[in-house]
Amino acid sequence: MRDSGTGEGGSYNGSQEQGTAEELGQSFQEEHISLTFQIPAQELKSAMQVSRSSGAAFWKHSLYRGPDGRKIKVHYCRNKEDSETVAQHFLNQDILGFDLEWKPSYAAKEKSKETLVDPPVLTEKAIKEAVSLIQLASEDRIALFHIALHKGGTIDELVAPTLKKIMESPDISKAGVAVGGDATRLRTFLGIQCQGLFELSHLYRLVKFSEKAPRQVNKRLVSLAQQVGECLYLPLHKGDVRSSDWSKVLNWDQTVYAASDAGKAQETQSYAA
């Protein structure tokens, strides 16, 4: 649930502060990584040529193919046991796409300050509405950890140990847009102390502006839709699904959207890095 509130006017970590290209990119070195999973050239060409009124015109994870035509595998985990098993597939990864989804009505409460209790009351309902779904993606697989459907109401009952280990590992980069806010949400409601977070807006600005417009290298967010459109050549579909109820069992459209959300973060980082 990202594109709303993450355009050029937003910022991560609550800061509008600008930094120089040197400050923000001191350790940045351009290196292009050849990915095993790619959109076949003819598929990409066809998608770029069809009308925007067709669903075939938009970026989605299902377009990618790996060796021998393999598709990206999607795991939908509705209980803690499955989440634990699936999370182990991601332990040896260097970089993952990362995103969260939550119940829209909870976001509305946050904006109206109804839930701003310090510390928040961690009822089962509050936790599952505030962090309904956690998405992680590697190059060849995507996991949807549906926390809202896990049995129990305490943090120990809801969070798979390996998932927590991944999110807290400084050695596994988790890339996304507005990841600072997601980290705060995970810390507040699930007790996860995130490390290794990678803000894609930062990388996008370094790659695009560091040479010709260094003043544009700052901490302001750039929507994932804009980044995908420029880096991966296809637009994102902006439908009503992103504001649907993520605390319930996912339908097909939600599954595709959630899987693509994490997948596009991983692909965008790999393209630009």
GROMACS .gro file of N, CA and C in nm, residues 24-164:
model
  423
   24LEU      N    1   2.497   1.187   0.028
   24LEU     CA    2   2.405   1.075   0.017
   24LEU      C    3   2.463   0.960  -0.065
   25GLY      N    4   2.563   0.987  -0.145
   25GLY     CA    5   2.614   0.884  -0.233
   25GLY      C    6   2.760   0.855  -0.215
   26GLN      N    7   2.812   0.879  -0.095
   26GLN     CA    8   2.953   0.866  -0.069
   26GLN      C    9   3.006   0.728  -0.105
   27SER      N   10   2.925   0.624  -0.074
   27SER     CA   11   2.972   0.488  -0.100
   27SER      C   12   2.906   0.428  -0.224
   28PHE      N   13   2.834   0.511  -0.300
   28PHE     CA   14   2.761   0.460  -0.415
   28PHE      C   15   2.853   0.442  -0.534
   29GLN      N   16   2.851   0.321  -0.593
   29GLN     CA   17   2.923   0.294  -0.714
   29GLN      C   18   2.828   0.222  -0.809
   30GLU      N   19   2.824   0.268  -0.933
   30GLU     CA   20   2.731   0.210  -1.029
   30GLU      C   21   2.778   0.071  -1.069
   31GLU      N   22   2.688  -0.026  -1.059
   31GLU     CA   23   2.719  -0.163  -1.097
   31GLU      C   24   2.590  -0.228  -1.143
   32HIS      N   25   2.587  -0.272  -1.267
   32HIS     CA   26   2.467  -0.332  -1.322
   32HIS      C   27   2.472  -0.483  -1.304
   33ILE      N   28   2.367  -0.537  -1.248
   33ILE     CA   29   2.361  -0.679  -1.218
   33ILE      C   30   2.270  -0.747  -1.319
   34SER      N   31   2.320  -0.853  -1.380
   34SER     CA   32   2.240  -0.928  -1.476
   34SER      C   33   2.152  -1.027  -1.399
   35LEU      N   34   2.019  -1.008  -1.410
   35LEU     CA   35   1.926  -1.093  -1.338
   35LEU      C   36   1.893  -1.219  -1.417
   36THR      N   37   1.870  -1.326  -1.345
   36THR     CA   38   1.833  -1.452  -1.409
   36THR      C   39   1.692  -1.446  -1.464
   37PHE      N   40   1.602  -1.384  -1.389
   37PHE     CA   41   1.463  -1.371  -1.431
   37PHE      C   42   1.443  -1.239  -1.504
   38GLN      N   43   1.391  -1.246  -1.626
   38GLN     CA   44   1.371  -1.129  -1.709
   38GLN      C   45   1.234  -1.137  -1.777
   39ILE      N   46   1.185  -1.020  -1.821
   39ILE     CA   47   1.068  -1.021  -1.908
   39ILE      C   48   1.118  -1.052  -2.049
   40PRO      N   49   1.072  -1.159  -2.113
   40PRO     CA   50   1.117  -1.189  -2.249
   40PRO      C   51   1.096  -1.069  -2.340
   41ALA      N   52   1.191  -1.047  -2.432
   41ALA     CA   53   1.191  -0.927  -2.515
   41ALA      C   54   1.059  -0.909  -2.591
   42GLN      N   55   1.006  -1.016  -2.647
   42GLN     CA   56   0.883  -1.004  -2.723
   42GLN      C   57   0.765  -0.970  -2.634
   43GLU      N   58   0.763  -1.028  -2.512
   43GLU     CA   59   0.657  -0.998  -2.415
   43GLU      C   60   0.661  -0.850  -2.376
   44LEU      N   61   0.781  -0.799  -2.352
   44LEU     CA   62   0.797  -0.658  -2.314
   44LEU      C   63   0.753  -0.567  -2.428
   45LYS      N   64   0.793  -0.601  -2.549
   45LYS     CA   65   0.756  -0.521  -2.665
   45LYS      C   66   0.605  -0.517  -2.682
   46SER      N   67   0.541  -0.633  -2.668
   46SER     CA   68   0.395  -0.640  -2.682
   46SER      C   69   0.324  -0.556  -2.577
   47ALA      N   70   0.372  -0.567  -2.452
   47ALA     CA   71   0.311  -0.491  -2.343
   47ALA      C   72   0.325  -0.341  -2.364
   48MET      N   73   0.437  -0.299  -2.421
   48MET     CA   74   0.462  -0.157  -2.443
   48MET      C   75   0.378  -0.101  -2.558
   49GLN      N   76   0.329  -0.188  -2.643
   49GLN     CA   77   0.255  -0.143  -2.761
   49GLN      C   78   0.104  -0.146  -2.744
   50VAL      N   79   0.053  -0.225  -2.650
   50VAL     CA   80  -0.092  -0.236  -2.636
   50VAL      C   81  -0.149  -0.114  -2.567
   51SER      N   82  -0.279  -0.096  -2.581
   51SER     CA   83  -0.348   0.018  -2.521
   51SER      C   84  -0.345   0.010  -2.369
   52ARG      N   85  -0.339   0.128  -2.303
   52ARG     CA   86  -0.342   0.134  -2.158
   52ARG      C   87  -0.476   0.086  -2.102
   53SER      N   88  -0.575   0.073  -2.187
   53SER     CA   89  -0.704   0.022  -2.141
   53SER      C   90  -0.701  -0.129  -2.122
   54SER      N   91  -0.593  -0.192  -2.164
   54SER     CA   92  -0.577  -0.336  -2.151
   54SER      C   93  -0.489  -0.369  -2.032
   55GLY      N   94  -0.527  -0.471  -1.958
   55GLY     CA   95  -0.445  -0.513  -1.845
   55GLY      C   96  -0.308  -0.560  -1.886
   56ALA      N   97  -0.293  -0.596  -2.013
   56ALA     CA   98  -0.164  -0.646  -2.063
   56ALA      C   99  -0.060  -0.535  -2.075
   57ALA      N  100  -0.100  -0.410  -2.057
   57ALA     CA  101  -0.008  -0.298  -2.073
   57ALA      C  102   0.073  -0.269  -1.948
   58PHE      N  103   0.041  -0.334  -1.837
   58PHE     CA  104   0.098  -0.294  -1.709
   58PHE      C  105   0.201  -0.394  -1.658
   59TRP      N  106   0.292  -0.341  -1.574
   59TRP     CA  107   0.395  -0.425  -1.514
   59TRP      C  108   0.333  -0.519  -1.412
   60LYS      N  109   0.377  -0.643  -1.412
   60LYS     CA  110   0.339  -0.740  -1.308
   60LYS      C  111   0.444  -0.849  -1.300
   61HIS      N  112   0.454  -0.908  -1.185
   61HIS     CA  113   0.559  -1.008  -1.163
   61HIS      C  114   0.545  -1.129  -1.253
   62SER      N  115   0.422  -1.159  -1.294
   62SER     CA  116   0.397  -1.279  -1.373
   62SER      C  117   0.454  -1.272  -1.515
   63LEU      N  118   0.502  -1.154  -1.557
   63LEU     CA  119   0.563  -1.141  -1.689
   63LEU      C  120   0.702  -1.204  -1.694
   64TYR      N  121   0.765  -1.219  -1.578
   64TYR     CA  122   0.905  -1.263  -1.575
   64TYR      C  123   0.919  -1.414  -1.594
   65ARG      N  124   1.029  -1.450  -1.661
   65ARG     CA  125   1.062  -1.591  -1.681
   65ARG      C  126   1.209  -1.611  -1.648
   66GLY      N  127   1.235  -1.726  -1.586
   66GLY     CA  128   1.371  -1.762  -1.553
   66GLY      C  129   1.421  -1.873  -1.643
   67PRO      N  130   1.525  -1.943  -1.599
   67PRO     CA  131   1.577  -2.055  -1.678
   67PRO      C  132   1.468  -2.157  -1.710
   68ASP      N  133   1.471  -2.207  -1.832
   68ASP     CA  134   1.372  -2.307  -1.877
   68ASP      C  135   1.229  -2.255  -1.869
   69GLY      N  136   1.212  -2.122  -1.876
   69GLY     CA  137   1.078  -2.066  -1.876
   69GLY      C  138   1.009  -2.067  -1.741
   70ARG      N  139   1.085  -2.086  -1.632
   70ARG     CA  140   1.025  -2.091  -1.499
   70ARG      C  141   0.962  -1.958  -1.462
   71LYS      N  142   0.848  -1.965  -1.393
   71LYS     CA  143   0.781  -1.845  -1.343
   71LYS      C  144   0.826  -1.817  -1.200
   72ILE      N  145   0.807  -1.694  -1.158
   72ILE     CA  146   0.832  -1.659  -1.018
   72ILE      C  147   0.730  -1.730  -0.930
   73LYS      N  148   0.776  -1.792  -0.825
   73LYS     CA  149   0.688  -1.867  -0.735
   73LYS      C  150   0.632  -1.774  -0.628
   74VAL      N  151   0.502  -1.783  -0.604
   74VAL     CA  152   0.436  -1.701  -0.502
   74VAL      C  153   0.385  -1.791  -0.390
   75HIS      N  154   0.425  -1.761  -0.268
   75HIS     CA  155   0.379  -1.834  -0.150
   75HIS      C  156   0.280  -1.746  -0.073
   76TYR      N  157   0.163  -1.797  -0.049
   76TYR     CA  158   0.063  -1.725   0.031
   76TYR      C  159   0.051  -1.797   0.165
   77CYS      N  160   0.104  -1.734   0.271
   77CYS     CA  161   0.114  -1.798   0.403
   77CYS      C  162   0.006  -1.745   0.495
   78ARG      N  163  -0.089  -1.832   0.531
   78ARG     CA  164  -0.202  -1.790   0.614
   78ARG      C  165  -0.190  -1.834   0.760
   79ASN      N  166  -0.081  -1.900   0.795
   79ASN     CA  167  -0.060  -1.936   0.935
   79ASN      C  168   0.089  -1.925   0.967
   80LYS      N  169   0.119  -1.921   1.095
   80LYS     CA  170   0.256  -1.900   1.139
   80LYS      C  171   0.347  -2.013   1.096
   81GLU      N  172   0.296  -2.136   1.095
   81GLU     CA  173   0.377  -2.251   1.060
   81GLU      C  174   0.425  -2.242   0.914
   82ASP      N  175   0.333  -2.208   0.825
   82ASP     CA  176   0.371  -2.192   0.684
   82ASP      C  177   0.466  -2.073   0.667
   83SER      N  178   0.442  -1.968   0.743
   83SER     CA  179   0.529  -1.851   0.734
   83SER      C  180   0.671  -1.886   0.775
   84GLU      N  181   0.685  -1.967   0.877
   84GLU     CA  182   0.817  -2.009   0.923
   84GLU      C  183   0.889  -2.091   0.815
   85THR      N  184   0.817  -2.183   0.755
   85THR     CA  185   0.876  -2.268   0.650
   85THR      C  186   0.919  -2.186   0.530
   86VAL      N  187   0.831  -2.099   0.484
   86VAL     CA  188   0.858  -2.021   0.363
   86VAL      C  189   0.967  -1.917   0.388
   87ALA      N  190   0.968  -1.856   0.505
   87ALA     CA  191   1.068  -1.751   0.534
   87ALA      C  192   1.210  -1.805   0.521
   88GLN      N  193   1.228  -1.933   0.546
   88GLN     CA  194   1.362  -1.990   0.539
   88GLN      C  195   1.421  -1.986   0.398
   89HIS      N  196   1.335  -1.974   0.296
   89HIS     CA  197   1.384  -1.961   0.159
   89HIS      C  198   1.459  -1.830   0.137
   90PHE      N  199   1.436  -1.731   0.224
   90PHE     CA  200   1.491  -1.598   0.202
   90PHE      C  201   1.614  -1.567   0.289
   91LEU      N  202   1.655  -1.662   0.372
   91LEU     CA  203   1.761  -1.636   0.469
   91LEU      C  204   1.896  -1.606   0.404
   92ASN      N  205   1.922  -1.663   0.289
   92ASN     CA  206   2.053  -1.647   0.227
   92ASN      C  207   2.056  -1.542   0.116
   93GLN      N  208   1.954  -1.461   0.112
   93GLN     CA  209   1.947  -1.356   0.010
   93GLN      C  210   2.020  -1.229   0.056
   94ASP      N  211   2.079  -1.159  -0.040
   94ASP     CA  212   2.145  -1.032  -0.008
   94ASP      C  213   2.047  -0.915  -0.013
   95ILE      N  214   1.949  -0.923  -0.102
   95ILE     CA  215   1.855  -0.813  -0.122
   95ILE      C  216   1.715  -0.868  -0.145
   96LEU      N  217   1.618  -0.808  -0.078
   96LEU     CA  218   1.478  -0.848  -0.092
   96LEU      C  219   1.392  -0.724  -0.117
   97GLY      N  220   1.289  -0.741  -0.198
   97GLY     CA  221   1.185  -0.640  -0.205
   97GLY      C  222   1.098  -0.653  -0.081
   98PHE      N  223   1.048  -0.540  -0.031
   98PHE     CA  224   0.974  -0.541   0.096
   98PHE      C  225   0.859  -0.442   0.091
   99ASP      N  226   0.745  -0.485   0.145
   99ASP     CA  227   0.630  -0.395   0.155
   99ASP      C  228   0.537  -0.445   0.264
  100LEU      N  229   0.445  -0.359   0.306
  100LEU     CA  230   0.340  -0.392   0.402
  100LEU      C  231   0.205  -0.351   0.346
  101GLU      N  232   0.102  -0.418   0.393
  101GLU     CA  233  -0.035  -0.374   0.368
  101GLU      C  234  -0.109  -0.374   0.502
  102TRP      N  235  -0.211  -0.288   0.513
  102TRP     CA  236  -0.289  -0.282   0.636
  102TRP      C  237  -0.432  -0.243   0.601
  103LYS      N  238  -0.519  -0.256   0.698
  103LYS     CA  239  -0.660  -0.227   0.675
  103LYS      C  240  -0.679  -0.076   0.657
  104PRO      N  241  -0.744  -0.033   0.549
  104PRO     CA  242  -0.759   0.111   0.524
  104PRO      C  243  -0.824   0.187   0.637
  105SER      N  244  -0.921   0.126   0.704
  105SER     CA  245  -0.988   0.196   0.813
  105SER      C  246  -0.891   0.225   0.926
  106TYR      N  247  -0.787   0.141   0.943
  106TYR     CA  248  -0.688   0.169   1.046
  106TYR      C  249  -0.603   0.289   1.007
  107ALA      N  250  -0.570   0.299   0.878
  107ALA     CA  251  -0.495   0.415   0.830
  107ALA      C  252  -0.574   0.543   0.853
  108ALA      N  253  -0.706   0.535   0.832
  108ALA     CA  254  -0.790   0.652   0.853
  108ALA      C  255  -0.789   0.693   1.000
  109LYS      N  256  -0.790   0.596   1.090
  109LYS     CA  257  -0.783   0.626   1.233
  109LYS      C  258  -0.650   0.693   1.268
  110GLU      N  259  -0.542   0.646   1.205
  110GLU     CA  260  -0.411   0.707   1.231
  110GLU      C  261  -0.410   0.854   1.190
  111LYS      N  262  -0.467   0.882   1.075
  111LYS     CA  263  -0.470   1.020   1.027
  111LYS      C  264  -0.553   1.110   1.118
  112SER      N  265  -0.658   1.052   1.176
  112SER     CA  266  -0.743   1.131   1.265
  112SER      C  267  -0.692   1.130   1.409
  113LYS      N  268  -0.577   1.063   1.429
  113LYS     CA  269  -0.510   1.055   1.560
  113LYS      C  270  -0.590   0.977   1.664
  114GLU      N  271  -0.686   0.896   1.618
  114GLU     CA  272  -0.763   0.816   1.713
  114GLU      C  273  -0.679   0.707   1.776
  115THR      N  274  -0.573   0.662   1.705
  115THR     CA  275  -0.494   0.550   1.756
  115THR      C  276  -0.359   0.595   1.813
  116LEU      N  277  -0.338   0.723   1.823
  116LEU     CA  278  -0.209   0.771   1.870
  116LEU      C  279  -0.200   0.765   2.022
  117VAL      N  280  -0.189   0.643   2.072
  117VAL     CA  281  -0.173   0.620   2.214
  117VAL      C  282  -0.028   0.580   2.237
  118ASP      N  283   0.035   0.635   2.337
  118ASP     CA  284   0.176   0.608   2.362
  118ASP      C  285   0.193   0.544   2.499
  119PRO      N  286   0.227   0.414   2.506
  119PRO     CA  287   0.238   0.320   2.394
  119PRO      C  288   0.099   0.275   2.347
  120PRO      N  289   0.088   0.223   2.222
  120PRO     CA  290  -0.043   0.180   2.173
  120PRO      C  291  -0.093   0.058   2.248
  121VAL      N  292  -0.223   0.042   2.252
  121VAL     CA  293  -0.283  -0.077   2.313
  121VAL      C  294  -0.278  -0.190   2.211
  122LEU      N  295  -0.197  -0.291   2.237
  122LEU     CA  296  -0.173  -0.397   2.138
  122LEU      C  297  -0.275  -0.509   2.152
  123THR      N  298  -0.398  -0.479   2.117
  123THR     CA  299  -0.500  -0.584   2.111
  123THR      C  300  -0.480  -0.664   1.983
  124GLU      N  301  -0.539  -0.782   1.979
  124GLU     CA  302  -0.531  -0.863   1.857
  124GLU      C  303  -0.585  -0.787   1.737
  125LYS      N  304  -0.697  -0.720   1.755
  125LYS     CA  305  -0.758  -0.645   1.646
  125LYS      C  306  -0.665  -0.534   1.596
  126ALA      N  307  -0.604  -0.460   1.690
  126ALA     CA  308  -0.517  -0.349   1.653
  126ALA      C  309  -0.395  -0.399   1.575
  127ILE      N  310  -0.334  -0.506   1.622
  127ILE     CA  311  -0.215  -0.559   1.555
  127ILE      C  312  -0.249  -0.604   1.413
  128LYS      N  313  -0.357  -0.680   1.401
  128LYS     CA  314  -0.389  -0.740   1.271
  128LYS      C  315  -0.443  -0.638   1.171
  129GLU      N  316  -0.495  -0.529   1.219
  129GLU     CA  317  -0.539  -0.423   1.127
  129GLU      C  318  -0.422  -0.331   1.089
  130ALA      N  319  -0.328  -0.312   1.182
  130ALA     CA  320  -0.216  -0.221   1.157
  130ALA      C  321  -0.108  -0.285   1.070
  131VAL      N  322  -0.087  -0.415   1.086
  131VAL     CA  323   0.009  -0.489   1.003
  131VAL      C  324  -0.062  -0.615   0.954
  132SER      N  325  -0.138  -0.601   0.849
  132SER     CA  326  -0.218  -0.713   0.799
  132SER      C  327  -0.135  -0.811   0.717
  133LEU      N  328  -0.044  -0.758   0.637
  133LEU     CA  329   0.029  -0.841   0.541
  133LEU      C  330   0.172  -0.790   0.527
  134ILE      N  331   0.268  -0.882   0.532
  134ILE     CA  332   0.408  -0.851   0.507
  134ILE      C  333   0.449  -0.923   0.379
  135GLN      N  334   0.510  -0.847   0.285
  135GLN     CA  335   0.552  -0.906   0.158
  135GLN      C  336   0.703  -0.897   0.143
  136LEU      N  337   0.763  -1.008   0.103
  136LEU     CA  338   0.905  -1.013   0.072
  136LEU      C  339   0.922  -1.077  -0.065
  137ALA      N  340   1.023  -1.033  -0.140
  137ALA     CA  341   1.047  -1.088  -0.273
  137ALA      C  342   1.196  -1.101  -0.300
  138SER      N  343   1.235  -1.217  -0.349
  138SER     CA  344   1.367  -1.235  -0.407
  138SER      C  345   1.349  -1.240  -0.558
  139GLU      N  346   1.452  -1.272  -0.631
  139GLU     CA  347   1.440  -1.274  -0.776
  139GLU      C  348   1.344  -1.382  -0.825
  140ASP      N  349   1.343  -1.497  -0.758
  140ASP     CA  350   1.267  -1.610  -0.810
  140ASP      C  351   1.144  -1.650  -0.729
  141ARG      N  352   1.120  -1.580  -0.615
  141ARG     CA  353   1.002  -1.614  -0.536
  141ARG      C  354   0.954  -1.494  -0.455
  142ILE      N  355   0.825  -1.496  -0.426
  142ILE     CA  356   0.761  -1.390  -0.348
  142ILE      C  357   0.681  -1.455  -0.237
  143ALA      N  358   0.686  -1.398  -0.118
  143ALA     CA  359   0.610  -1.451  -0.005
  143ALA      C  360   0.513  -1.345   0.048
  144LEU      N  361   0.391  -1.387   0.071
  144LEU     CA  362   0.288  -1.304   0.132
  144LEU      C  363   0.259  -1.362   0.269
  145PHE      N  364   0.307  -1.296   0.373
  145PHE     CA  365   0.287  -1.342   0.510
  145PHE      C  366   0.163  -1.272   0.566
  146HIS      N  367   0.051  -1.344   0.569
  146HIS     CA  368  -0.075  -1.279   0.604
  146HIS      C  369  -0.096  -1.284   0.756
  147ILE      N  370  -0.032  -1.191   0.823
  147ILE     CA  371  -0.034  -1.184   0.970
  147ILE      C  372  -0.177  -1.177   1.024
  148ALA      N  373  -0.266  -1.108   0.953
  148ALA     CA  374  -0.404  -1.091   1.001
  148ALA      C  375  -0.479  -1.222   1.010
  149LEU      N  376  -0.433  -1.325   0.938
  149LEU     CA  377  -0.501  -1.455   0.941
  149LEU      C  378  -0.433  -1.555   1.034
  150HIS      N  379  -0.318  -1.520   1.087
  150HIS     CA  380  -0.250  -1.611   1.179
  150HIS      C  381  -0.331  -1.624   1.308
  151LYS      N  382  -0.333  -1.743   1.364
  151LYS     CA  383  -0.406  -1.766   1.488
  151LYS      C  384  -0.334  -1.699   1.604
  152GLY      N  385  -0.412  -1.652   1.701
  152GLY     CA  386  -0.355  -1.590   1.820
  152GLY      C  387  -0.361  -1.439   1.813
  153GLY      N  388  -0.322  -1.377   1.924
  153GLY     CA  389  -0.331  -1.232   1.931
  153GLY      C  390  -0.210  -1.166   1.992
  154THR      N  391  -0.106  -1.246   2.025
  154THR     CA  392   0.017  -1.188   2.080
  154THR      C  393   0.126  -1.189   1.975
  155ILE      N  394   0.228  -1.111   1.997
  155ILE     CA  395   0.338  -1.102   1.902
  155ILE      C  396   0.404  -1.238   1.882
  156ASP      N  397   0.426  -1.312   1.991
  156ASP     CA  398   0.489  -1.444   1.980
  156ASP      C  399   0.405  -1.540   1.899
  157GLU      N  400   0.274  -1.527   1.909
  157GLU     CA  401   0.186  -1.616   1.834
  157GLU      C  402   0.178  -1.580   1.686
  158LEU      N  403   0.204  -1.456   1.653
  158LEU     CA  404   0.181  -1.408   1.517
  158LEU      C  405   0.305  -1.405   1.429
  159VAL      N  406   0.422  -1.387   1.488
  159VAL     CA  407   0.543  -1.364   1.409
  159VAL      C  408   0.630  -1.489   1.403
  160ALA      N  409   0.654  -1.538   1.283
  160ALA     CA  410   0.744  -1.652   1.263
  160ALA      C  411   0.887  -1.610   1.297
  161PRO      N  412   0.959  -1.690   1.374
  161PRO     CA  413   1.095  -1.652   1.416
  161PRO      C  414   1.189  -1.620   1.300
  162THR      N  415   1.181  -1.697   1.193
  162THR     CA  416   1.271  -1.671   1.080
  162THR      C  417   1.235  -1.542   1.008
  163LEU      N  418   1.107  -1.509   1.000
  163LEU     CA  419   1.066  -1.382   0.941
  163LEU      C  420   1.121  -1.266   1.023
  164LYS      N  421   1.112  -1.276   1.153
  164LYS     CA  422   1.167  -1.173   1.243
  164LYS      C  423   1.319  -1.163   1.224
   0.00000   0.00000   0.00000
